[in-house]
Coordinates of N, CA and C in Angstrom, one line a residue:
G1317 N 0.8 -1.2 0.0 CA 0.0 0.0 0.0 C 0.9 1.3 0.0
T1318 N 0.2 2.4 0.1 CA 0.9 3.6 0.1 C 1.2 4.2 1.5
G1319 N 0.7 3.6 2.5 CA 0.9 4.0 3.9 C 2.3 4.3 4.3
P1320 N 3.2 3.2 4.2 CA 4.5 3.4 4.7 C 5.3 4.5 4.0
C1321 N 5.0 4.8 2.7 CA 5.8 5.8 2.0 C 5.3 7.2 2.2
R1322 N 4.1 7.4 2.7 CA 3.5 8.7 2.8 C 4.1 9.6 3.8
A1323 N 4.4 9.1 5.0 CA 4.8 9.9 6.1 C 5.9 10.9 5.8
G1324 N 7.0 10.5 5.2 CA 8.1 11.4 5.0 C 8.2 11.9 3.5
A1325 N 7.3 11.4 2.7 CA 7.4 11.7 1.3 C 7.2 13.1 1.0
V1326 N 6.3 13.8 1.6 CA 6.0 15.2 1.3 C 7.2 16.1 1.6
C1327 N 7.9 15.9 2.7 CA 9.0 16.7 3.1 C 10.3 16.3 2.3
R1328 N 10.5 15.0 2.2 CA 11.7 14.5 1.6 C 11.7 14.6 0.1
Y1329 N 10.5 14.5 -0.6 CA 10.5 14.6 -2.0 C 9.4 15.6 -2.5
P1330 N 9.8 16.9 -2.5 CA 8.8 17.9 -2.8 C 8.4 17.8 -4.3
A1331 N 9.2 17.2 -5.1 CA 8.9 17.1 -6.6 C 7.8 16.1 -6.7
P1332 N 7.1 16.1 -7.9 CA 6.1 15.1 -8.2 C 6.5 13.7 -8.0
V1333 N 5.7 12.8 -7.5 CA 6.0 11.4 -7.3 C 5.2 10.6 -8.3
Y1334 N 5.8 9.5 -8.8 CA 5.1 8.6 -9.6 C 4.9 7.3 -8.8
I1335 N 3.7 6.9 -8.6 CA 3.4 5.6 -8.0 C 3.4 4.6 -9.2
T1336 N 4.4 3.7 -9.2 CA 4.5 2.9 -10.4 C 3.9 1.5 -10.3
E1337 N 3.5 1.1 -9.1 CA 2.8 -0.2 -9.0 C 2.1 -0.2 -7.7
N1338 N 0.8 -0.3 -7.7 CA 0.0 -0.4 -6.5 C -1.3 -1.1 -6.9
G1339 N -1.6 -2.2 -6.1 CA -2.8 -3.0 -6.4 C -3.0 -4.1 -5.4
T1340 N -4.0 -4.9 -5.6 CA -4.3 -6.0 -4.7 C -5.0 -7.1 -5.5
C1341 N -4.7 -8.3 -5.0 CA -5.4 -9.5 -5.6 C -6.8 -9.5 -5.0
D1342 N -7.8 -9.6 -5.9 CA -9.2 -9.6 -5.5 C -9.9 -10.5 -6.5
N1343 N -9.9 -11.8 -6.3 CA -10.4 -12.7 -7.3 C -11.9 -12.5 -7.7
T1344 N -12.7 -11.9 -6.7 CA -14.1 -11.7 -7.0 C -14.4 -10.2 -7.3
D1345 N -13.4 -9.4 -7.3 CA -13.6 -8.0 -7.5 C -14.6 -7.4 -6.5
S1346 N -14.5 -7.8 -5.3 CA -15.5 -7.4 -4.3 C -15.0 -6.3 -3.4
F1347 N -13.7 -6.0 -3.4 CA -13.2 -4.9 -2.5 C -12.2 -4.0 -3.2
R1348 N -11.9 -4.3 -4.5 CA -10.8 -3.5 -5.1 C -11.2 -2.0 -5.3
C1349 N -12.5 -1.7 -5.5 CA -12.9 -0.3 -5.5 C -12.5 0.4 -4.2
R1350 N -12.8 -0.2 -3.1 CA -12.5 0.3 -1.8 C -11.0 0.5 -1.6
Y1351 N -10.3 -0.5 -2.0 CA -8.8 -0.5 -1.9 C -8.3 0.7 -2.7
L1352 N -8.7 0.9 -3.9 CA -8.3 2.0 -4.8 C -8.7 3.4 -4.1
Y1353 N -9.9 3.4 -3.7 CA -10.4 4.7 -3.1 C -9.6 5.1 -1.9
D1354 N -9.4 4.1 -1.0 CA -8.7 4.4 0.2 C -7.3 4.9 0.0
H1355 N -6.6 4.2 -1.0 CA -5.2 4.6 -1.3 C -5.1 5.9 -2.0
L1356 N -6.0 6.2 -2.9 CA -5.9 7.5 -3.6 C -6.3 8.6 -2.8
K1357 N -7.3 8.4 -1.9 CA -7.8 9.4 -1.0 C -6.7 9.8 0.0
A1358 N -6.0 8.7 0.5 CA -4.9 8.9 1.5 C -3.8 9.8 0.9
L1359 N -3.5 9.5 -0.4 CA -2.4 10.3 -1.1 C -2.8 11.7 -1.2
T1360 N -4.1 12.0 -1.5 CA -4.6 13.3 -1.6 C -4.6 14.1 -0.3
E1361 N -5.0 13.4 0.7 CA -5.1 14.0 2.1 C -3.8 14.3 2.7
C1362 N -2.8 13.5 2.4 CA -1.5 13.8 3.1 C -0.6 14.8 2.3
G1363 N -1.0 15.1 1.1 CA -0.3 16.2 0.3 C 0.8 15.7 -0.6
V1364 N 0.9 14.4 -0.8 CA 1.9 13.8 -1.7 C 1.5 14.3 -3.1
K1365 N 2.5 14.9 -3.8 CA 2.2 15.3 -5.2 C 2.4 14.2 -6.2
A1366 N 1.4 13.3 -6.2 CA 1.4 12.1 -7.0 C 1.0 12.5 -8.4
E1367 N 1.9 12.7 -9.3 CA 1.6 13.2 -10.7 C 1.1 12.0 -11.5
R1368 N 1.6 10.8 -11.2 CA 1.1 9.6 -11.9 C 0.9 8.5 -10.9
Y1369 N -0.2 7.7 -11.3 CA -0.5 6.5 -10.4 C -0.8 5.4 -11.4
Y1370 N -0.1 4.3 -11.3 CA -0.3 3.2 -12.1 C -0.8 2.0 -11.3
H1371 N -2.0 1.5 -11.6 CA -2.5 0.4 -10.9 C -1.9 -0.9 -11.4
W1372 N -1.6 -1.8 -10.5 CA -1.2 -3.1 -10.9 C -2.4 -4.1 -10.7
C1373 N -2.8 -4.6 -11.8 CA -2.4 -4.4 -13.1 C -3.6 -4.2 -14.0
F1374 N -3.4 -3.8 -15.3 CA -4.5 -3.5 -16.2 C -5.4 -4.7 -16.4
C1375 N -4.9 -5.8 -16.7 CA -5.7 -7.0 -16.9 C -5.1 -8.2 -16.2
D1376 N -6.0 -9.2 -15.8 CA -5.5 -10.4 -15.2 C -4.4 -11.0 -16.0
N1377 N -3.4 -11.5 -15.3 CA -2.2 -12.1 -16.1 C -1.6 -13.2 -15.3
F1378 N -0.5 -13.7 -15.7 CA 0.3 -14.7 -15.0 C 1.2 -14.1 -14.0
E1379 N 1.0 -14.5 -12.7 CA 1.8 -14.0 -11.6 C 2.8 -15.1 -11.3
W1380 N 4.0 -14.7 -11.1 CA 5.1 -15.7 -10.9 C 4.9 -16.7 -9.7
M1381 N 4.3 -16.2 -8.6 CA 4.1 -17.1 -7.5 C 2.8 -17.8 -7.5
E1382 N 1.8 -17.2 -8.1 CA 0.4 -17.8 -8.1 C -0.1 -18.3 -9.4
G1383 N 0.7 -18.2 -10.4 CA 0.3 -18.6 -11.8 C -0.9 -17.8 -12.2
F1384 N -1.9 -18.4 -12.8 CA -3.1 -17.7 -13.3 C -4.2 -17.6 -12.2
S1385 N -4.0 -18.1 -11.0 CA -5.0 -18.1 -10.0 C -5.3 -16.8 -9.3
A1386 N -4.3 -15.9 -9.3 CA -4.5 -14.6 -8.6 C -4.9 -13.6 -9.6
R1387 N -6.0 -12.9 -9.3 CA -6.6 -11.9 -10.2 C -6.3 -10.5 -9.7
F1388 N -5.4 -9.8 -10.3 CA -5.0 -8.4 -9.9 C -5.6 -7.4 -10.9
G1389 N -6.1 -7.8 -12.0 CA -6.5 -6.8 -13.0 C -7.8 -6.1 -12.8
L1390 N -7.8 -4.9 -13.5 CA -9.1 -4.1 -13.6 C -9.9 -4.7 -14.7
V1391 N -9.3 -5.5 -15.6 CA -10.0 -6.2 -16.7 C -9.9 -7.7 -16.5
H1392 N -11.0 -8.4 -16.5 CA -11.0 -9.8 -16.4 C -10.5 -10.5 -17.7
T1393 N -9.6 -11.5 -17.6 CA -9.2 -12.2 -18.7 C -9.7 -13.7 -18.6
D1394 N -10.4 -14.1 -19.6 CA -10.9 -15.5 -19.7 C -9.7 -16.2 -20.4
Y1395 N -9.0 -17.0 -19.6 CA -7.8 -17.6 -20.2 C -8.0 -18.6 -21.3
D1396 N -9.2 -19.2 -21.3 CA -9.6 -20.2 -22.4 C -9.8 -19.5 -23.7
T1397 N -10.5 -18.3 -23.7 CA -10.9 -17.7 -24.9 C -10.1 -16.4 -25.2
Q1398 N -9.4 -15.9 -24.1 CA -8.7 -14.7 -24.2 C -9.6 -13.4 -24.3
K1399 N -10.9 -13.6 -24.0 CA -11.8 -12.5 -24.0 C -11.5 -11.6 -22.8
R1400 N -11.6 -10.3 -23.0 CA -11.4 -9.4 -21.9 C -12.7 -8.7 -21.6
T1401 N -13.0 -8.5 -20.2 CA -14.2 -7.8 -19.8 C -13.8 -6.9 -18.7
V1402 N -14.2 -5.6 -18.8 CA -13.9 -4.6 -17.8 C -14.7 -5.0 -16.5
K1403 N -14.0 -5.0 -15.4 CA -14.6 -5.3 -14.1 C -15.2 -4.0 -13.5
K1404 N -16.0 -4.2 -12.5 CA -16.5 -3.0 -11.7 C -15.4 -2.1 -11.3
S1405 N -14.3 -2.6 -10.8 CA -13.1 -1.8 -10.4 C -12.5 -1.1 -11.6
G1406 N -12.5 -1.7 -12.7 CA -12.0 -1.0 -13.9 C -12.9 0.2 -14.3
K1407 N -14.2 0.0 -14.2 CA -15.1 1.1 -14.5 C -14.9 2.3 -13.4
F1408 N -14.8 1.9 -12.2 CA -14.5 2.8 -11.1 C -13.2 3.6 -11.4
Y1409 N -12.2 2.9 -11.7 CA -10.9 3.6 -12.0 C -11.0 4.6 -13.2
A1410 N -11.7 4.2 -14.2 CA -12.0 5.0 -15.4 C -12.7 6.3 -14.9
E1411 N -13.7 6.2 -14.0 CA -14.4 7.3 -13.5 C -13.5 8.2 -12.7
V1412 N -12.6 7.6 -11.9 CA -11.7 8.4 -11.1 C -10.8 9.2 -12.0
I1413 N -10.3 8.6 -13.1 CA -9.5 9.4 -14.1 C -10.2 10.5 -14.7
R1414 N -11.5 10.2 -15.1 CA -12.3 11.3 -15.7 C -12.5 12.4 -14.8
A1415 N -12.7 12.1 -13.5 CA -13.0 13.1 -12.5 C -11.8 13.8 -12.0
G1416 N -10.6 13.3 -12.3 CA -9.4 13.9 -11.8 C -9.0 13.6 -10.4
G1417 N -9.7 12.5 -9.9 CA -9.4 12.1 -8.5 C -10.7 11.5 -7.9
V1418 N -10.6 11.0 -6.7 CA -11.7 10.4 -6.0 C -12.7 11.5 -5.5
T1419 N -14.0 11.2 -5.6 CA -15.0 12.1 -5.2 C -16.0 11.4 -4.3
Q1420 N -16.8 12.2 -3.6 CA -17.9 11.6 -2.8 C -18.9 10.9 -3.6
E1421 N -19.2 11.4 -4.8 CA -20.1 10.7 -5.7 C -19.6 9.4 -6.1
L1422 N -18.3 9.3 -6.4 CA -17.7 8.0 -6.8 C -17.7 7.0 -5.6
Y1423 N -17.5 7.5 -4.4 CA -17.5 6.7 -3.2 C -18.9 6.1 -3.1
D1424 N -19.9 7.0 -3.2 CA -21.3 6.6 -3.0 C -21.7 5.5 -4.1
A1425 N -21.3 5.7 -5.3 CA -21.7 4.8 -6.4 C -21.0 3.5 -6.4
Y1426 N -19.7 3.5 -6.0 CA -18.9 2.2 -6.1 C -18.4 1.6 -4.8
V1427 N -18.2 2.4 -3.8 CA -17.5 2.0 -2.6 C -18.4 1.8 -1.4
A1428 N -19.4 2.6 -1.2 CA -20.1 2.7 0.1 C -20.6 1.3 0.5
N1429 N -21.0 0.5 -0.4 CA -21.6 -0.8 0.0 C -20.6 -2.0 -0.2
E1430 N -19.4 -1.7 -0.5 CA -18.4 -2.8 -0.6 C -17.8 -3.2 0.8
H1431 N -17.7 -4.4 1.0 CA -17.1 -4.9 2.3 C -16.1 -6.0 2.0
Y1432 N -15.0 -6.0 2.8 CA -14.0 -7.0 2.7 C -14.6 -8.3 3.1
H1433 N -14.3 -9.4 2.3 CA -14.7 -10.7 2.7 C -13.5 -11.6 2.9
I1434 N -13.2 -11.8 4.1 CA -12.0 -12.6 4.5 C -12.4 -14.0 4.8
R1435 N -11.8 -14.9 4.1 CA -12.1 -16.3 4.3 C -11.1 -17.1 5.0

């Protein structure tokens, strides 16, 4: 996450920061919107000048430790047909980009009713 890097980043690095990889495995896409919202909001609130943010990853792919079983993507990949389908989290992230950041409206539409499901 972005928590450990935030504390000293504003003072230590006044220049714009690029977040080059931030994401989470969410095989059911049930909490990725909340994850994205929480991290992007935290960056905004603490004053980090994040000029670029790259989510890991754009579409489901092969992960070295988990193979094809871990789904990190904003776009679902059907490995049998190679068909790609934008997930709810992908639609949320597209809206965040359009809005220029997270908003209360996006929270209400995508995040408010999301809950972490730990098994």
